[in-house]
Structure formats: C-alpha cells, structure tokens
Coordinates of C-alpha atoms in Angstrom, one line a residue:
M1 CA 87.6 29.7 -78.2
M2 CA 84.9 29.8 -75.5
G3 CA 84.1 26.7 -73.9
Q4 CA 80.6 25.5 -72.9
T5 CA 79.5 22.6 -70.3
A6 CA 77.6 20.2 -72.1
A7 CA 74.6 18.4 -70.0
Q8 CA 75.0 14.9 -70.1
D9 CA 73.4 12.2 -68.2
Q10 CA 75.5 9.7 -66.7
L11 CA 74.3 6.3 -65.9
F12 CA 76.5 5.6 -62.8
Y13 CA 78.1 8.1 -60.3
A14 CA 80.8 7.1 -57.9
F15 CA 80.0 9.7 -55.0
N16 CA 81.3 9.6 -51.7
L17 CA 79.6 12.0 -49.4
T18 CA 82.0 12.3 -46.8
D19 CA 84.9 13.4 -49.1
H20 CA 82.9 16.4 -50.0
V21 CA 82.4 17.6 -46.4
P22 CA 85.8 19.9 -45.7
R23 CA 88.1 18.4 -43.2
D24 CA 87.9 22.0 -41.5
H25 CA 84.1 22.2 -41.3
L26 CA 82.3 22.7 -37.9
L27 CA 80.0 19.8 -37.9
R28 CA 83.1 17.3 -38.5
G29 CA 84.2 18.7 -35.0
I30 CA 80.8 18.5 -33.4
D31 CA 79.8 15.1 -35.0
R32 CA 83.1 13.9 -33.2
F33 CA 81.6 14.9 -29.7
L34 CA 78.0 14.5 -30.2
D35 CA 76.9 10.6 -28.9
L36 CA 73.2 10.0 -29.1
C37 CA 73.3 6.4 -29.1
E38 CA 71.3 6.4 -25.4
L39 CA 68.6 8.7 -27.0
R40 CA 66.5 6.0 -28.4
Q41 CA 66.6 3.7 -25.0
H42 CA 65.6 7.1 -23.1
L43 CA 62.8 7.7 -25.8
A44 CA 61.8 3.9 -26.0
P45 CA 59.0 4.1 -23.3
F46 CA 57.1 7.0 -25.1
Y47 CA 56.8 4.9 -28.4
S48 CA 54.1 2.2 -29.0
H49 CA 55.7 -1.2 -29.9
T50 CA 53.1 -1.0 -32.9
G51 CA 52.0 0.8 -36.0
R52 CA 54.1 2.4 -38.4
P53 CA 57.9 3.4 -37.9
S54 CA 58.2 7.2 -37.1
I55 CA 60.8 9.6 -37.7
D56 CA 64.2 8.8 -36.3
P57 CA 64.2 10.9 -33.2
E58 CA 68.3 11.3 -33.3
L59 CA 67.7 12.5 -36.7
M60 CA 65.4 15.2 -35.7
V61 CA 67.9 15.9 -32.7
R62 CA 70.7 16.3 -35.1
M63 CA 68.9 18.6 -37.5
L64 CA 68.2 20.6 -34.3
V65 CA 71.7 20.9 -33.5
V66 CA 72.5 21.9 -36.7
G67 CA 69.8 24.7 -36.6
Y68 CA 71.1 26.0 -33.5
C69 CA 75.0 26.0 -34.4
M70 CA 74.4 27.7 -37.5
G71 CA 72.1 30.2 -36.4
I72 CA 69.1 29.1 -38.4
R73 CA 66.1 30.1 -36.5
S74 CA 63.5 28.7 -38.7
E75 CA 62.7 25.3 -38.7
R76 CA 61.1 25.3 -42.3
R77 CA 64.1 27.2 -43.3
L78 CA 66.3 24.5 -41.6
C79 CA 64.5 21.5 -43.4
E80 CA 65.0 23.2 -46.9
E81 CA 69.0 23.7 -45.9
V82 CA 69.3 20.1 -44.8
H83 CA 67.8 19.0 -48.1
L84 CA 70.2 21.3 -50.0
N85 CA 73.6 21.4 -48.3
L86 CA 75.8 18.0 -48.4
A87 CA 77.4 19.0 -45.0
Y88 CA 74.0 19.1 -42.9
R89 CA 72.9 15.9 -44.9
W90 CA 76.2 14.4 -43.9
F91 CA 76.0 15.2 -40.3
C92 CA 72.3 14.1 -40.0
R93 CA 73.1 10.6 -41.7
L94 CA 70.9 11.2 -44.5
G95 CA 73.0 10.2 -47.4
L96 CA 71.9 11.7 -51.0
E97 CA 68.5 10.3 -51.3
G98 CA 67.4 10.4 -47.5
R99 CA 64.3 12.4 -47.0
V100 CA 64.1 15.3 -44.8
P101 CA 61.1 15.5 -42.4
D102 CA 58.5 18.1 -42.5
H103 CA 58.8 21.1 -40.4
S104 CA 55.7 20.0 -38.5
T105 CA 57.5 16.9 -37.5
F106 CA 59.2 19.1 -34.8
S107 CA 56.4 20.9 -33.3
K108 CA 54.3 17.3 -33.1
N109 CA 57.4 15.7 -31.3
R110 CA 58.4 19.0 -29.2
H111 CA 55.1 19.0 -27.5
G112 CA 54.5 15.3 -27.1
R113 CA 57.1 13.0 -26.5
F114 CA 60.2 15.4 -26.3
R115 CA 58.7 17.2 -23.5
Q116 CA 57.2 14.7 -21.8
S117 CA 60.6 12.6 -21.6
D118 CA 62.7 15.6 -21.3
A119 CA 64.7 14.6 -24.1
L120 CA 66.4 18.0 -24.6
R121 CA 67.6 18.0 -21.3
F122 CA 69.1 14.5 -21.6
V123 CA 70.6 15.7 -24.7
F124 CA 72.2 18.7 -23.0
E125 CA 73.5 16.5 -20.0
S126 CA 75.0 13.9 -22.6
V127 CA 76.8 16.5 -24.0
L128 CA 77.9 17.7 -20.4
K129 CA 79.0 14.5 -19.6
R130 CA 81.1 14.3 -22.7
C131 CA 82.7 17.8 -21.5
M132 CA 83.5 16.3 -18.4
A133 CA 85.1 13.2 -19.5
E134 CA 87.4 15.5 -21.9
G135 CA 88.4 17.5 -19.0
L136 CA 86.8 20.7 -19.8
V137 CA 85.0 20.8 -16.3
R138 CA 87.1 21.1 -13.2
G139 CA 84.0 22.0 -10.7
E140 CA 86.3 24.4 -8.7
G141 CA 84.6 27.3 -9.6
F142 CA 81.4 28.0 -11.2
A143 CA 79.8 31.5 -12.6
I144 CA 76.1 32.5 -12.6
D145 CA 74.3 35.2 -14.9
A146 CA 71.3 36.3 -16.6
S147 CA 70.6 37.3 -19.8
V148 CA 67.0 39.1 -21.2
I149 CA 65.9 37.6 -24.4
K150 CA 62.9 38.9 -26.2
A151 CA 59.5 36.8 -26.0
D152 CA 57.6 36.1 -29.3
A153 CA 55.0 38.5 -28.2
N154 CA 53.8 41.8 -29.7
R155 CA 54.1 44.7 -27.1
A156 CA 51.3 46.1 -28.3
R157 CA 49.3 43.0 -27.4
G158 CA 49.4 43.5 -23.7
V159 CA 46.9 44.6 -20.8
P160 CA 47.7 46.3 -17.4
G161 CA 48.5 43.5 -14.8
S162 CA 45.6 44.8 -12.6
E163 CA 43.0 44.2 -15.3
V164 CA 40.7 41.0 -14.8
I165 CA 40.9 38.8 -17.9
D166 CA 38.7 35.9 -19.1
W167 CA 41.7 33.6 -20.1
R168 CA 39.1 30.6 -20.6
Q169 CA 37.8 32.2 -23.8
S170 CA 38.4 30.1 -27.1
S171 CA 39.9 32.7 -29.1
T172 CA 42.6 33.6 -26.5
C173 CA 43.4 30.2 -24.7
S174 CA 46.5 29.0 -26.6
R175 CA 49.1 26.6 -25.9
A176 CA 51.2 29.0 -24.0
V177 CA 47.8 30.2 -22.0
R178 CA 46.8 26.9 -21.1
E179 CA 50.4 26.5 -19.8
Y180 CA 50.3 29.7 -18.0
L181 CA 46.8 28.8 -16.3
D182 CA 48.1 25.6 -15.0
A183 CA 51.3 27.0 -13.4
L184 CA 49.3 29.5 -11.7
E185 CA 46.5 26.7 -10.4
E186 CA 49.9 24.6 -9.3
N187 CA 51.3 27.7 -7.3
N188 CA 47.9 29.0 -5.7
P189 CA 47.9 28.0 -2.0
L190 CA 45.4 25.8 -0.9
A191 CA 42.0 27.1 0.6
E192 CA 42.1 25.3 3.7
D193 CA 45.5 26.9 4.8
S194 CA 45.5 29.2 7.4
P195 CA 46.0 33.0 6.3
A196 CA 49.3 32.8 8.3
D197 CA 50.5 29.8 6.1
Q198 CA 49.9 31.4 2.8
P199 CA 52.5 33.5 1.2
E200 CA 51.9 37.0 0.2
P201 CA 50.4 37.6 -3.5
P202 CA 52.9 38.4 -5.6
T203 CA 53.0 42.3 -7.2
P204 CA 51.1 42.3 -10.2
A205 CA 52.8 42.9 -13.8
K206 CA 52.5 46.1 -15.0
S207 CA 51.7 44.6 -18.2
I208 CA 50.6 41.0 -19.4
S209 CA 50.8 39.8 -22.7
L210 CA 47.6 38.0 -24.4
T211 CA 49.9 36.2 -26.6
D212 CA 52.2 34.7 -24.0
P213 CA 51.3 35.6 -20.4
A214 CA 54.1 33.9 -18.9
A215 CA 56.6 36.5 -20.5
R216 CA 57.6 39.1 -18.1
W217 CA 57.3 43.1 -18.8
T218 CA 60.7 44.6 -19.1
A219 CA 62.8 47.5 -20.0
A220 CA 66.5 47.7 -20.9
T221 CA 68.3 50.8 -20.4
G222 CA 67.8 53.7 -23.4
G223 CA 65.1 51.5 -25.0
P224 CA 61.5 50.6 -25.1
A225 CA 59.8 47.9 -22.7
F226 CA 59.1 44.4 -24.0
F227 CA 58.0 41.1 -23.1
A228 CA 60.9 39.0 -22.3
Y229 CA 62.3 35.9 -20.5
S230 CA 65.8 35.3 -18.9
T231 CA 68.1 32.4 -19.8
N232 CA 70.0 31.8 -16.7
Y233 CA 73.6 30.3 -17.3
L234 CA 75.7 28.4 -14.6
I235 CA 78.9 27.7 -16.2
D236 CA 82.4 26.2 -15.1
L237 CA 85.1 28.8 -15.1
S238 CA 87.9 26.6 -16.2
A239 CA 86.7 26.5 -19.8
G240 CA 83.4 28.3 -20.1
I241 CA 81.5 25.1 -20.2
I242 CA 77.9 25.6 -19.4
V243 CA 76.9 23.2 -16.8
D244 CA 73.1 24.2 -16.5
V245 CA 70.7 26.3 -17.9
E246 CA 67.1 27.5 -16.5
A247 CA 64.8 29.7 -18.0
T248 CA 62.8 32.0 -16.2
P249 CA 60.6 35.1 -16.9
A250 CA 62.8 38.5 -17.0
H251 CA 62.5 39.2 -13.3
R252 CA 65.2 39.7 -10.8
T253 CA 64.0 37.8 -7.7
Q254 CA 63.2 34.7 -10.4
E255 CA 66.8 34.9 -11.8
V256 CA 68.4 34.8 -8.6
D257 CA 66.1 32.2 -7.3
S258 CA 67.1 29.8 -10.3
T259 CA 70.7 29.8 -9.1
R260 CA 69.5 27.3 -6.2
T261 CA 67.7 25.0 -8.5
M262 CA 70.6 24.7 -10.8
I263 CA 73.3 24.4 -8.2
D264 CA 71.4 21.7 -6.4
R265 CA 70.4 20.0 -10.3
V266 CA 74.2 19.8 -10.8
E267 CA 75.2 18.6 -7.7
Q268 CA 72.6 15.7 -7.7
R269 CA 72.9 14.7 -11.3
M270 CA 76.5 15.5 -12.1
H271 CA 78.1 15.0 -8.8
L272 CA 79.7 18.5 -9.1
K273 CA 79.6 21.2 -6.4
P274 CA 81.8 24.3 -6.9
H275 CA 84.3 25.6 -4.0
R276 CA 83.3 29.2 -5.2
L277 CA 80.4 31.0 -6.9
V278 CA 81.0 34.0 -9.0
G279 CA 78.1 36.5 -9.5
D280 CA 77.3 40.2 -9.7
T281 CA 75.7 42.2 -6.8
A282 CA 72.0 40.9 -8.1
Y283 CA 73.3 37.8 -6.2
G284 CA 74.8 39.4 -3.2
A285 CA 71.3 39.6 -1.2
A286 CA 71.7 38.3 2.3
P287 CA 69.4 35.5 2.0
M288 CA 71.4 34.2 -1.0
L289 CA 74.7 34.5 0.5
A290 CA 73.2 32.7 3.8
W291 CA 72.3 29.9 1.6
M292 CA 75.6 29.8 -0.3
V293 CA 77.7 30.0 3.3
D294 CA 75.3 28.0 5.8
D295 CA 73.5 25.5 3.4
K296 CA 76.0 24.6 0.6
G297 CA 79.5 25.6 2.1
I298 CA 80.3 27.6 -0.9
E299 CA 82.6 30.6 -1.1
P300 CA 80.3 33.8 -2.3
H301 CA 82.7 35.5 -4.7
V302 CA 79.7 38.1 -5.1
P303 CA 79.7 41.8 -4.2
V304 CA 77.3 42.3 -0.9
W305 CA 74.1 44.0 -1.7
D306 CA 74.6 46.8 1.0
K307 CA 72.6 49.8 1.6
T308 CA 73.9 50.8 5.1
V309 CA 76.5 53.2 3.7
R310 CA 75.1 56.8 3.8
H311 CA 75.9 59.6 1.3
D312 CA 74.7 62.6 3.4
D313 CA 78.0 63.0 5.4
T314 CA 75.9 61.3 8.6
L315 CA 77.6 58.3 10.1
S316 CA 77.3 55.1 8.5
V317 CA 76.9 51.4 10.2
I318 CA 80.6 50.7 9.4
E319 CA 81.4 53.2 12.0
F320 CA 79.8 51.2 14.5
T321 CA 81.5 48.4 16.6
W322 CA 79.6 45.2 16.8
H323 CA 80.0 42.7 20.1
E324 CA 78.8 39.4 19.5
D325 CA 79.0 38.3 22.9
R326 CA 76.8 41.4 24.1
N327 CA 74.6 41.3 21.0
E328 CA 74.8 45.0 20.7
Y329 CA 76.5 47.8 19.0
N330 CA 78.6 50.4 20.1
C331 CA 78.8 54.1 18.4
P332 CA 81.7 56.0 18.2
E333 CA 81.0 57.7 21.6
G334 CA 81.0 54.4 23.2
K335 CA 77.3 54.3 23.9
P336 CA 75.4 50.9 23.2
L337 CA 72.8 50.1 20.7
R338 CA 70.4 47.1 21.8
S339 CA 67.6 45.3 20.5
E340 CA 66.1 44.7 24.0
W341 CA 66.6 47.4 26.6
R342 CA 64.6 45.2 29.1
H343 CA 64.2 41.6 29.4
F344 CA 60.7 39.8 28.9
K345 CA 59.6 36.8 30.7
N346 CA 58.5 35.3 27.2
P347 CA 61.7 36.0 24.9
R348 CA 61.0 38.0 21.7
S349 CA 63.0 36.9 18.5
R350 CA 62.5 40.9 17.2
I351 CA 63.0 39.8 13.8
T352 CA 60.9 41.7 11.2
K353 CA 59.4 40.8 8.0
A354 CA 62.6 41.9 6.3
D355 CA 64.6 39.2 8.2
T356 CA 66.3 42.0 10.2
V357 CA 66.7 42.8 13.8
I358 CA 66.4 46.5 15.0
Y359 CA 68.8 47.9 17.2
R360 CA 68.6 51.4 19.1
A361 CA 70.5 53.9 21.0
S362 CA 69.1 55.1 24.6
Q363 CA 67.3 58.6 23.3
M364 CA 68.6 60.2 26.7
D365 CA 72.1 59.1 25.1
C366 CA 71.4 60.4 21.9
A367 CA 69.8 64.0 23.3
G368 CA 73.0 65.0 25.1
C369 CA 75.4 63.5 22.2
P370 CA 77.6 66.0 20.6
R371 CA 77.5 63.9 17.5
K372 CA 74.0 63.8 17.0
D373 CA 73.9 65.9 14.1
K374 CA 76.3 63.8 12.3
C375 CA 74.4 60.7 13.4
C376 CA 70.7 61.3 13.6
P377 CA 70.1 64.6 12.8
N378 CA 66.2 64.0 11.9
T379 CA 65.5 61.0 14.5
P380 CA 65.3 61.3 18.5
C381 CA 67.9 58.4 18.4
R382 CA 70.0 56.0 16.4
K383 CA 68.9 53.0 14.8
I384 CA 70.7 49.8 13.0
A385 CA 68.7 47.2 11.0
R386 CA 71.2 44.1 11.2
S387 CA 70.2 41.4 8.9
I388 CA 69.8 37.9 10.4
H389 CA 72.2 36.7 7.9
E390 CA 74.8 39.2 9.0
K391 CA 77.4 36.5 9.2
A392 CA 77.4 35.4 5.8
R393 CA 77.6 39.2 4.5
E394 CA 80.7 39.3 6.9
V395 CA 82.3 36.3 5.0
A396 CA 81.2 37.7 1.3
R397 CA 83.1 41.1 2.6
S398 CA 86.1 39.5 3.8
I399 CA 86.4 37.3 0.5
S400 CA 86.2 40.5 -1.6
K401 CA 89.5 41.9 0.0
T402 CA 91.6 38.7 -1.4
E403 CA 93.3 38.6 -4.8
Q404 CA 91.4 35.5 -5.6
Y405 CA 88.3 37.5 -5.6
Q406 CA 89.5 39.8 -8.2
Q407 CA 90.6 36.9 -10.4
S408 CA 86.9 35.8 -10.0
R409 CA 85.8 39.0 -11.1
R410 CA 87.6 38.8 -14.2
D411 CA 86.7 35.3 -14.9
R412 CA 83.0 36.1 -14.9
K413 CA 83.3 37.7 -18.0
K414 CA 83.4 34.4 -19.7
V415 CA 79.6 34.5 -18.8
E416 CA 79.3 37.6 -20.5
M417 CA 80.9 36.4 -23.8
L418 CA 78.7 33.4 -23.9
F419 CA 75.5 35.7 -24.0
A420 CA 77.1 37.7 -26.9
H421 CA 77.8 34.4 -28.7
L422 CA 74.3 33.3 -28.1
K423 CA 72.9 37.0 -29.6
R424 CA 75.3 37.6 -32.0
I425 CA 76.3 34.0 -33.5
L426 CA 73.7 31.8 -32.9
K427 CA 71.1 34.7 -33.9
L428 CA 69.1 33.9 -30.3
D429 CA 68.0 37.5 -29.4
R430 CA 64.5 36.7 -29.8
L431 CA 62.5 33.4 -28.9
R432 CA 60.5 31.3 -31.4
L433 CA 58.8 29.3 -29.2
R434 CA 56.3 30.7 -26.6
G435 CA 55.8 29.7 -22.7
L436 CA 58.2 28.9 -20.2
S437 CA 58.7 25.3 -21.4
G438 CA 59.1 26.7 -25.1
A439 CA 61.6 29.1 -23.8
Q440 CA 63.5 26.2 -21.8
D441 CA 63.5 24.1 -25.0
E442 CA 65.3 26.7 -26.8
F443 CA 67.7 27.8 -24.1
L444 CA 68.7 24.3 -23.7
M445 CA 69.5 23.5 -27.5
A446 CA 71.4 26.7 -27.4
A447 CA 73.5 25.7 -24.4
T448 CA 73.8 22.4 -26.0
A449 CA 75.2 23.9 -29.2
Q450 CA 77.7 26.3 -27.4
N451 CA 79.1 23.3 -25.6
L452 CA 79.4 21.3 -28.9
R453 CA 81.1 24.2 -30.5
R454 CA 83.5 24.7 -27.5
M455 CA 84.6 21.1 -27.6
A456 CA 85.1 21.4 -31.5
K457 CA 87.3 24.4 -31.2
W458 CA 89.3 23.2 -28.0
L459 CA 90.0 19.7 -28.7
M460 CA 90.1 19.2 -32.3
P461 CA 93.7 19.0 -34.0
V462 CA 94.9 22.3 -35.2
E463 CA 94.3 21.4 -39.1
E464 CA 90.8 20.1 -38.2
V465 CA 89.5 23.1 -36.2
S466 CA 86.7 25.0 -37.9
V467 CA 87.7 28.5 -39.6
T468 CA 83.9 29.6 -39.1
K469 CA 83.5 32.8 -37.7
G470 CA 82.4 32.9 -34.1
A471 CA 83.3 28.8 -34.0

C-alpha cells in the first residue's frame, strides 16, 4: 500500500535550532573562534544615542562571514540563503522567526559607519588575535606575495591613459570616480614646492576604466588584458595564517611597496616582527633588500633582482673583484675600475638617478688588454654600475646558499595555496565592489574568512571538523 503524507497543522512545536545543525558543520567550528563582543563598543561613537534602533552590526558581520566562507558572492542571494538555511540562521543568532535585513543595508553601512570606523579591519585583527592566542602564529618567518583579481569594470569601457577626461561630468562621477579623484588630489604635490622637491609624475596607464579608474590595466600570460586590483598577503609560515592584507592596483611597484606598509602595521599593532621574510624575485630589488636588512633587521629570503649577468660570452660583474677599502673593482687582469680618477676640491657623490655609482676602467688599460674582446668589445673601456645598496644584495646572496633558504622556498607555496583557495573555493576571482576601498573591504573579509576556516580545520576535535570540501 502506497503511503501518503497528510498535511496537518500542529498547534505546538518543540523545535531546537541547535539540534538541527550538524556537529561537523563548518560554521560550528567558525562560531567557536569568532568573538564579536567588542565590535559594538568599537562602533558606538558612529551611532546616534537617540532615534530608532538600527540593524545589529554583529548580525551584518556574521552574515558577511557566512557569505565569504561559503562563496556566496551576491549580498541579495546571501539574504535569501540566510532566510532559508537553518545553519546560517543559527550562526547569525536569528532563530526561526528572526528577520533577515534587506540587502541594501550592507551597502549603506559599508559606505558609512563601517568604512569610517574601519570596522572590517577591526574584525580581521580580532580574528588574528584569536589565531595568535591559539598558538597558530609564531612570528619567526613571514611570506609575502600578490595575486591579481579582476575588477568590476568592463574592459571595453576604457580610454587611453594619455587622453584628457572630464571626470566631473554628472554621468561619470560615481562613487569610485570620486574616490579616485580624491586620491589624486591628496597625492598631488603642492604648487609652492620647488621643482627639485616634486617627484617625477608616474607613467600614465595604457588604458583607464571609466567605471573604476583606480583599477589597473593588466594582462595575464596567454590571456586578454583586463582591469584589476592586487590582493597582497603577508602570512605567517607556521600555519599559513594571514597576518595582514592590503589592496593595491595591479602594478608591480605598488605591490612591492605595500610590503613596507604591512610589515610596519603588524609590528605596530600586533607586536610581531619576523626574523626572515620570504618572497619571489619581485621583492628582490635593491631598495627593498636595503630596507629589510638595514632598516628592519630582517633576513631577506628573496632571490636578488640581478641584471649584471651577461649571456653573450663576455665577462660578467661576478668575475671582477671588489675592494671595499680602496673603493674600486679589479678586472681579471688586475687593472682597477674607479668611480673617480682624480680628486676634486668639492667631493661628489657620483650617485645616479638609478641609485648606482659608475666605476670605469682606464681607457689606456683597456686599449692594450688581451681580453678586451671578451670584456668590452663595443666600448672604449669597461664600466660597472654598482648599486648603493650592494651590501644588502650581498647579504641576500649569501643567504641564498643556505639550507634554510631552500626550506623558505618550499614554505612560500603556502601563499600560493591561499590564493588558489581564495579564487576556487571562496569564488573571489572577480570583485563585486568598485574603487580601491571596495577592493580593500572584499580582501579583508576574504582573509578573515580564510583565517576562520583555518582555525576551524586545525583546532576543532576530529569528530567535529568540517568535512566540507576545501575547508
């Protein structure tokens, strides 16, 4: 006999929402380590003491955590999922009858109180402090890297960077455009400064987006160019915890410069200073190495950015001997290369715009040298450009010969794994918010979600660890 379910209304229900959330659910582990008790106090100065009560900020943050942890990219869909999913309701403290806020509430608070109070960074640092309290952050070694994320900007709506644009037109002056213009005015040198004090203007971008002008026109290998931002991760190598994150336009120089910002911020706010910093060749430029070695006292486990090696069978710089006491090089034939061949009454620094000092051999020595064809076949004498930061480069070269350096190269893969997780599991391969501040908000929440998932995976008992794919 075929059974049939009879619809029958009940007068009373005995329902416990906690009992209906599986013990191995990812959100159970995250809820154990997410503490937002100080968030209300942090946001209190940005709320009025009178008027109608607002949406609970802790509720909005918990919903955002659900969205980023579960790869729900749309806030409209996030509200629908929280309304229907019992586990999401339990995590957000809504119960069965709690009302889910409208999706527009997130935009209103993001552009208002959250951004003014830097609330999302406060949440990120609160989670980081919990990671430190749980022993997942050792602070001995950090790794740095950047990954390109597509901006919410149509590649067809771009104009050449050299073209003059009237950004103040009402049709184009969106929030992202206003933010871009404010940043330009802030970084613009004052008119009363002398020309010598003014920095050189940056090279104009090849293309500028009319939708999100702060995004950078870039291209990945084997693919079409697009507008993008870069998420810069500074991670602790012990357990792969993200200790800081910074959003920049997708430009190599700005990515490298963000390293200083993050190292200084972590040292100031978290009292963490690494003994070694691991990175790829992009971070091996001479000024960055000098900053690590001389200013911060950090061992650079970074390949040196070196263009002195020649590949045309002529003598490279490595075949010349440097003498610190005499401030000169000696060629393989024993002849000197000097920055000055005569003394001046007023000493000269001899430092070029590229922060190098040029050492030259005597033209007479080179003219009769038997190795001239192997040394300087196309010039009258041999020249060597020595960086003013060469000592820091030598420190990096000596470190690269150690076994610890080889281990650091293997440890650096943890950053790449976090980027793969960010794009494949959290679905953040394209931004939803516009402007540099919008990119920063998204990257902060994504890093917060990754740290929470890492704690839930590493620290929950075996029977309670989530079996969710990618957790």
